[in-house]
Amino acid sequence: MKNGLLALSAFLLASTAAYAADPGVSDTEIKIGDVNIMTGPASFIGRAVSVGSKIAAAEINEAGGVNGRKITIVTEDDGYVPARSFQALTKLIEVDEIFALNGTSGTANVLAMMPLIEENNLPTVVTTAPNELVYNPVRPSVFTVGASYSDAFYAQLKYIHENSEPANAVYGLIRQDDDFGGAVEAGYDRAVKEFGVKDGLRIRFKKGTANFAAEVAQMKQAGVNVLANGGIIAGAANILGEARKLSMDLQVASVWSEDMPPSVNLSAPAGYDYLVADYVALSGPAIDAFLEKAKKYASDEEIGAINRYTYVTYVGLKALAEAMGQCGQDLTRACTVEKLRGLKDFDTQGISAPLSFDNPEQLSGTAVAVYQLNAAEKTFKALTDFADY
């Protein structure tokens, strides 16, 4: 009898130790954190991210969870302010005791959180900021979903060069004077050198610039008819609006933020059927199936908030769940990081190219597809399949 009680005690201690090895895991629950933009002008991005997490978690939980444990999403708002991102993650780690992080706000915000992520070996899937600064240098517990801005712009300019090159082509670039803009210019620079086309004009502007009349007038004077538009949302729309005022005939390559409905509503009145390159699908059977699934797990208001960031965060959480599932009952952060590092060709059912983190940068892949806007109908059609550039 005494030996039996000792054995039972040892079993319970071992079992408790397994469950309590890392915060955020019990025998019934796994807490996943989400630091996001839930207030302010860019909150439509955060709302879309949250819907992606909600749908993925609901789908996983309905299928039995991760080895029987249900996923709980805990969201903190950073308002797109990096200092608040650090505070938000501090709260998620110390108060909510999350196990891992999925939603990650913008590039500067992720970088602000890095000391906490590294200190806690927090399994982190970066879903909204595939900037090189996030994955170079590599942080052991950080995995990034997405391609590079450089590859995205190169892919679009390659499509224009090979399929719709205008006569007497003159290429031009307008981009932010920051690291993001630098990544855009890297793709542009690669394209003009590789294709041997005329590099008409490169313009940099400060983030937050609203009036582009002078910059677009310079483009007109330089004869630019292929434009790499590095503006974002209102900025991109203002650039196209100024070009329309000057009756410029343009082939336009854009940042993937310009495939979101709010961006399209701002830019479409200029009438340019611009291109975007993205690492998630914008249309087709995979998106139709996702939207049908969303009706089961999300409200009408949440479905109305869906955009590309929903798809990115959805596949990010599914990949994280796959890694956690491979760890079995003894779920730890270290095991999850190891399994994420070994993830290869994870099937996202066509929402993106298959995800693989088994590379030195722990970047899911570089494949993008090129899409074209129909400005009159505000819809996109796929011009290429997902491909690496």
Coordinates of C-alpha atoms in Angstrom, one line a residue:
M1 CA 0.0 0.0 0.0
K2 CA 2.8 2.4 1.0
N3 CA 4.7 1.6 -2.2
G4 CA 1.5 2.2 -4.2
L5 CA 1.0 5.7 -2.7
L6 CA 4.7 6.6 -3.4
A7 CA 4.3 5.5 -7.0
L8 CA 1.1 7.5 -7.3
S9 CA 2.8 10.6 -5.8
A10 CA 5.7 10.3 -8.2
F11 CA 3.4 10.0 -11.1
L12 CA 1.4 13.1 -10.1
L13 CA 4.6 15.1 -9.5
A14 CA 5.9 14.0 -12.9
S15 CA 2.6 14.9 -14.5
T16 CA 2.4 18.3 -12.8
A17 CA 6.0 19.0 -13.7
A18 CA 5.3 18.3 -17.4
Y19 CA 2.2 20.6 -17.5
A20 CA 4.0 23.3 -15.5
A21 CA 7.3 23.2 -17.4
D22 CA 6.4 26.5 -19.2
P23 CA 3.7 29.1 -18.6
G24 CA 0.5 29.1 -20.6
V25 CA -0.1 25.4 -20.6
S26 CA -2.5 23.4 -18.5
D27 CA -3.9 20.0 -19.1
T28 CA -6.9 21.6 -20.9
E29 CA -5.6 24.9 -22.3
I30 CA -2.8 26.6 -24.3
K31 CA -2.7 30.4 -24.1
I32 CA -1.5 32.2 -27.3
G33 CA -0.7 35.9 -27.2
D34 CA -1.5 38.5 -29.8
V35 CA -0.1 42.1 -29.7
N36 CA -2.0 44.0 -32.3
I37 CA -3.3 47.3 -33.7
M38 CA -6.8 47.4 -32.3
T39 CA -7.1 51.2 -32.2
G40 CA -6.1 54.1 -34.4
P41 CA -6.1 54.6 -38.2
A42 CA -4.5 51.2 -38.9
S43 CA -6.9 49.3 -36.7
F44 CA -8.5 47.7 -39.7
I45 CA -5.2 45.6 -39.9
G46 CA -5.5 44.5 -36.3
R47 CA -9.1 43.6 -36.6
A48 CA -8.3 41.5 -39.6
V49 CA -5.5 39.8 -37.7
S50 CA -7.8 39.0 -34.8
V51 CA -10.4 37.4 -37.1
G52 CA -7.7 35.2 -38.5
S53 CA -6.6 34.0 -35.1
K54 CA -10.2 33.5 -34.0
I55 CA -11.1 31.3 -37.0
A56 CA -8.0 29.2 -36.7
A57 CA -8.4 28.7 -33.0
A58 CA -12.1 27.8 -33.3
E59 CA -11.3 25.3 -36.1
I60 CA -8.5 23.7 -34.2
N61 CA -10.6 23.5 -31.0
E62 CA -13.6 22.0 -32.7
A63 CA -11.3 19.3 -34.1
G64 CA -10.2 18.4 -30.5
G65 CA -7.6 21.1 -29.8
V66 CA -3.8 20.4 -29.7
N67 CA -3.6 16.9 -28.2
G68 CA -6.8 17.7 -26.2
R69 CA -5.8 21.2 -25.1
K70 CA -8.0 24.0 -26.4
I71 CA -6.3 27.2 -27.7
T72 CA -7.2 30.5 -26.0
I73 CA -6.2 33.7 -27.7
V74 CA -5.3 36.7 -25.5
T75 CA -5.1 40.0 -27.4
E76 CA -3.4 43.2 -26.3
D77 CA -3.7 46.5 -28.2
D78 CA -0.5 48.5 -29.0
G79 CA -2.1 51.2 -31.2
Y80 CA 0.8 50.7 -33.6
V81 CA 3.2 52.3 -31.1
P82 CA 6.4 50.4 -30.5
A83 CA 6.7 51.4 -26.8
R84 CA 3.2 50.1 -26.2
S85 CA 4.1 46.9 -27.9
F86 CA 6.7 46.2 -25.3
Q87 CA 4.3 47.0 -22.5
A88 CA 1.6 44.8 -24.0
L89 CA 3.9 41.8 -24.3
T90 CA 5.2 42.4 -20.8
K91 CA 1.6 42.1 -19.6
L92 CA 0.9 39.0 -21.7
I93 CA 3.9 37.3 -20.3
E94 CA 3.8 38.3 -16.6
V95 CA 0.0 38.6 -16.0
D96 CA -1.7 36.4 -18.6
E97 CA 1.2 33.9 -18.8
I98 CA 1.0 33.1 -22.5
F99 CA 2.8 30.2 -23.9
A100 CA 3.5 31.6 -27.4
L101 CA 2.9 34.6 -29.6
N102 CA 1.2 34.7 -33.0
G103 CA -0.1 38.3 -33.9
T104 CA 2.8 40.6 -33.9
S105 CA 1.9 44.2 -35.1
G106 CA 4.3 46.1 -37.4
T107 CA 8.1 45.9 -38.0
A108 CA 9.2 48.5 -35.4
N109 CA 6.7 46.9 -33.0
V110 CA 8.2 43.4 -33.4
L111 CA 11.7 44.8 -32.9
A112 CA 10.6 46.5 -29.7
M113 CA 9.3 43.2 -28.4
M114 CA 12.4 41.2 -29.3
P115 CA 14.2 41.5 -25.9
L116 CA 11.2 39.9 -24.2
I117 CA 10.8 37.3 -26.9
E118 CA 14.4 36.2 -26.7
E119 CA 14.6 36.4 -22.9
N120 CA 11.6 34.1 -22.5
N121 CA 12.4 31.8 -25.5
L122 CA 8.9 32.6 -26.5
P123 CA 7.8 30.7 -29.7
T124 CA 6.8 33.5 -32.0
V125 CA 5.3 33.4 -35.4
V126 CA 5.6 36.9 -37.0
T127 CA 2.5 37.2 -39.2
T128 CA 2.4 40.9 -40.2
A129 CA 5.9 42.1 -40.6
P130 CA 8.1 40.0 -42.9
N131 CA 10.9 42.7 -42.9
E132 CA 14.5 41.5 -43.2
L133 CA 15.2 43.3 -39.9
V134 CA 12.9 40.8 -38.2
Y135 CA 14.7 37.6 -39.5
N136 CA 18.2 38.9 -39.9
P137 CA 19.8 38.3 -37.5
V138 CA 17.9 35.2 -36.7
R139 CA 16.4 35.0 -33.3
P140 CA 16.1 31.3 -32.3
S141 CA 12.4 31.3 -31.3
V142 CA 11.2 33.7 -34.0
F143 CA 9.6 32.4 -37.3
T144 CA 8.3 34.7 -40.0
V145 CA 5.5 34.1 -42.4
G146 CA 5.9 35.8 -45.7
A147 CA 8.2 36.9 -48.5
S148 CA 10.3 40.0 -48.8
Y149 CA 9.2 43.4 -50.1
S150 CA 12.2 43.2 -52.4
D151 CA 11.0 39.9 -54.0
A152 CA 7.4 41.3 -54.3
F153 CA 8.5 44.3 -56.3
Y154 CA 10.9 42.4 -58.4
A155 CA 8.1 39.9 -59.3
Q156 CA 5.7 42.7 -60.4
L157 CA 8.3 44.5 -62.5
K158 CA 9.4 41.2 -64.0
Y159 CA 5.7 40.6 -65.0
I160 CA 5.4 44.1 -66.5
H161 CA 8.7 43.6 -68.4
E162 CA 7.8 40.3 -69.9
N163 CA 4.1 40.7 -70.5
S164 CA 3.1 44.3 -70.9
E165 CA 6.2 46.4 -71.4
P166 CA 5.2 49.8 -72.9
A167 CA 7.0 51.4 -75.7
N168 CA 9.9 53.6 -74.7
A169 CA 9.7 52.3 -71.1
V170 CA 11.1 54.5 -68.4
Y171 CA 11.0 53.1 -64.9
G172 CA 10.6 55.2 -61.8
L173 CA 10.5 54.6 -58.0
I174 CA 8.9 56.5 -55.2
R175 CA 9.4 55.1 -51.7
Q176 CA 9.6 55.9 -48.0
D177 CA 12.9 57.1 -46.5
D178 CA 13.2 54.2 -44.1
D179 CA 14.2 50.5 -43.9
F180 CA 10.9 49.4 -45.5
G181 CA 11.5 51.8 -48.4
G182 CA 15.0 50.4 -48.7
A183 CA 13.6 46.9 -49.2
V184 CA 11.3 48.2 -51.9
E185 CA 14.2 49.9 -53.7
A186 CA 16.2 46.7 -53.5
G187 CA 13.6 44.9 -55.6
Y188 CA 13.4 47.8 -58.0
D189 CA 17.2 48.1 -58.3
R190 CA 17.5 44.4 -59.1
A191 CA 14.8 44.7 -61.8
V192 CA 16.2 47.7 -63.6
K193 CA 19.7 46.2 -63.7
E194 CA 18.6 42.7 -64.7
F195 CA 16.2 43.9 -67.4
G196 CA 18.5 46.6 -68.7
V197 CA 15.7 49.2 -68.7
K198 CA 15.9 52.9 -68.3
D199 CA 16.0 54.0 -64.7
G200 CA 14.3 57.4 -65.0
L201 CA 14.0 58.7 -61.4
R202 CA 14.1 57.6 -57.8
I203 CA 12.4 59.7 -55.1
R204 CA 12.4 59.2 -51.4
F205 CA 9.8 60.8 -49.0
K206 CA 9.3 61.0 -45.3
K207 CA 6.8 58.6 -43.7
G208 CA 3.5 60.5 -43.2
T209 CA 3.8 62.6 -46.4
A210 CA 0.4 63.4 -47.8
N211 CA 1.0 65.7 -50.7
F212 CA 2.9 64.2 -53.6
A213 CA 2.2 66.8 -56.3
A214 CA 5.8 67.9 -56.7
E215 CA 7.1 64.3 -56.7
V216 CA 4.7 63.1 -59.3
A217 CA 5.4 66.2 -61.5
Q218 CA 9.0 65.2 -61.4
M219 CA 8.0 61.7 -62.5
K220 CA 6.0 63.1 -65.4
Q221 CA 8.9 65.3 -66.5
A222 CA 11.3 62.3 -66.4
G223 CA 8.9 60.4 -68.7
V224 CA 8.2 57.6 -66.2
N225 CA 5.6 55.1 -67.5
V226 CA 6.5 52.1 -65.2
L227 CA 6.1 53.1 -61.6
A228 CA 7.2 51.3 -58.5
N229 CA 4.8 52.9 -56.0
G230 CA 6.2 52.5 -52.5
G231 CA 3.4 54.5 -50.9
I232 CA 1.1 52.8 -48.4
I233 CA -2.7 53.1 -48.2
A234 CA -3.5 56.8 -48.3
G235 CA 0.0 57.7 -49.5
A236 CA -0.2 55.2 -52.4
A237 CA -3.7 56.5 -53.3
N238 CA -2.5 60.2 -53.2
I239 CA 0.4 59.3 -55.6
L240 CA -2.0 57.7 -58.1
G241 CA -4.4 60.6 -57.7
E242 CA -1.7 63.1 -58.6
A243 CA -0.6 60.9 -61.6
R244 CA -4.2 60.9 -62.8
K245 CA -4.4 64.7 -62.6
L246 CA -1.4 64.8 -64.9
S247 CA -2.9 62.2 -67.3
M248 CA 0.1 59.9 -66.9
D249 CA -0.1 56.6 -68.6
L250 CA 1.3 54.2 -66.0
Q251 CA 2.0 50.6 -65.4
V252 CA 2.1 50.4 -61.5
A253 CA 3.7 48.0 -59.1
S254 CA 2.4 48.3 -55.5
V255 CA 3.0 47.2 -51.9
W256 CA 0.8 44.2 -50.8
S257 CA -1.1 46.5 -48.4
E258 CA -2.8 47.9 -51.5
D259 CA -4.8 44.7 -52.1
M260 CA -6.9 45.4 -48.9
P261 CA -10.4 46.7 -49.4
P262 CA -9.7 50.0 -47.6
S263 CA -6.7 50.7 -49.8
V264 CA -8.6 49.7 -52.9
N265 CA -11.4 52.1 -52.0
L266 CA -8.9 54.9 -51.7
S267 CA -6.9 54.1 -54.9
A268 CA -9.5 52.8 -57.4
P269 CA -10.9 56.3 -58.2
A270 CA -7.6 57.1 -59.9
G271 CA -8.5 54.4 -62.4
Y272 CA -5.1 52.5 -62.6
D273 CA -5.4 48.7 -62.8
Y274 CA -2.2 48.4 -60.6
L275 CA -0.4 45.2 -59.8
V276 CA 0.4 43.8 -56.3
A277 CA 2.4 40.7 -55.4
D278 CA 1.4 38.8 -52.3
Y279 CA 2.3 35.6 -50.5
V280 CA -1.3 34.9 -49.7
A281 CA -4.1 34.3 -52.2
L282 CA -6.5 37.1 -52.9
S283 CA -9.1 35.1 -54.9
G284 CA -9.8 31.6 -56.1
P285 CA -11.1 28.4 -54.6
A286 CA -8.9 28.5 -51.4
I287 CA -10.3 32.0 -50.5
D288 CA -13.8 31.0 -51.4
A289 CA -13.5 28.0 -49.1
F290 CA -12.0 30.1 -46.3
L291 CA -14.8 32.7 -46.5
E292 CA -17.4 29.9 -46.3
K293 CA -15.7 28.5 -43.3
A294 CA -15.6 32.0 -41.7
K295 CA -19.4 32.1 -41.6
K296 CA -19.3 29.3 -39.0
Y297 CA -16.9 30.9 -36.6
A298 CA -17.1 34.7 -37.1
S299 CA -19.8 37.3 -36.9
D300 CA -21.0 39.3 -39.9
E301 CA -19.0 42.3 -38.6
E302 CA -15.8 40.2 -38.3
I303 CA -16.3 38.7 -41.7
G304 CA -16.6 42.3 -43.0
A305 CA -13.1 43.0 -41.5
I306 CA -11.4 40.1 -43.3
N307 CA -8.5 41.0 -45.6
R308 CA -5.0 39.6 -46.4
Y309 CA -3.9 39.9 -42.8
T310 CA -6.6 37.5 -41.8
Y311 CA -5.2 34.9 -44.1
V312 CA -1.6 35.4 -42.9
T313 CA -2.5 35.1 -39.3
Y314 CA -4.7 32.1 -39.9
V315 CA -1.9 30.1 -41.5
G316 CA 0.5 31.4 -38.8
L317 CA -1.6 29.9 -36.0
K318 CA -2.2 26.7 -37.9
A319 CA 1.6 26.3 -38.3
L320 CA 2.1 27.0 -34.6
A321 CA -0.5 24.5 -33.7
E322 CA 1.1 21.9 -35.9
A323 CA 4.4 22.3 -34.2
M324 CA 2.8 22.2 -30.7
G325 CA 0.9 19.1 -31.7
Q326 CA 4.1 17.3 -32.7
C327 CA 5.4 17.8 -29.1
G328 CA 2.7 15.5 -27.7
Q329 CA 1.6 15.9 -24.1
D330 CA 4.9 17.1 -22.9
L331 CA 4.5 20.5 -24.5
T332 CA 7.3 23.0 -23.9
R333 CA 8.5 26.2 -25.5
A334 CA 11.8 24.5 -26.4
C335 CA 10.0 21.6 -28.1
T336 CA 7.7 23.9 -30.0
V337 CA 10.7 26.0 -31.3
E338 CA 12.4 22.8 -32.3
K339 CA 9.4 21.5 -34.2
L340 CA 8.8 24.9 -35.9
R341 CA 12.4 24.9 -37.0
G342 CA 11.8 21.5 -38.7
L343 CA 8.5 22.5 -40.3
K344 CA 8.6 21.8 -44.1
D345 CA 6.0 22.2 -46.8
F346 CA 3.1 22.7 -44.3
D347 CA 0.0 22.7 -46.4
T348 CA -2.2 25.8 -46.0
Q349 CA -4.9 24.5 -48.4
G350 CA -3.9 27.0 -51.0
I351 CA -4.2 30.1 -48.9
S352 CA -0.5 30.6 -49.3
A353 CA 2.4 28.6 -50.8
P354 CA 3.3 25.7 -48.4
L355 CA 5.2 27.0 -45.3
S356 CA 8.7 25.9 -44.5
F357 CA 10.8 27.2 -41.6
D358 CA 13.7 24.7 -42.1
N359 CA 16.0 27.4 -43.6
P360 CA 18.7 29.6 -42.0
E361 CA 16.4 32.6 -41.8
Q362 CA 13.4 30.7 -40.4
L363 CA 11.3 32.5 -43.0
S364 CA 8.3 30.5 -44.3
G365 CA 9.2 31.0 -47.9
T366 CA 9.7 33.6 -50.6
A367 CA 7.0 32.6 -53.0
V368 CA 4.6 35.4 -54.2
A369 CA 1.8 35.5 -56.8
V370 CA 1.2 38.6 -58.9
Y371 CA -2.4 40.0 -59.0
Q372 CA -4.0 42.9 -61.0
L373 CA -6.7 45.2 -59.8
N374 CA -9.8 45.8 -61.9
A375 CA -10.3 49.4 -60.7
A376 CA -13.8 49.6 -62.0
E377 CA -15.0 46.5 -60.2
K378 CA -12.5 46.7 -57.3
T379 CA -11.5 43.1 -57.7
F380 CA -8.3 41.3 -58.3
K381 CA -7.4 38.5 -60.7
A382 CA -4.3 36.3 -60.5
L383 CA -1.7 36.8 -63.2
T384 CA 0.7 34.2 -61.9
D385 CA 0.8 31.3 -59.5
F386 CA 3.0 31.4 -56.4
A387 CA 6.6 31.4 -57.4
D388 CA 10.0 32.1 -55.9
Y389 CA 12.0 35.0 -57.2

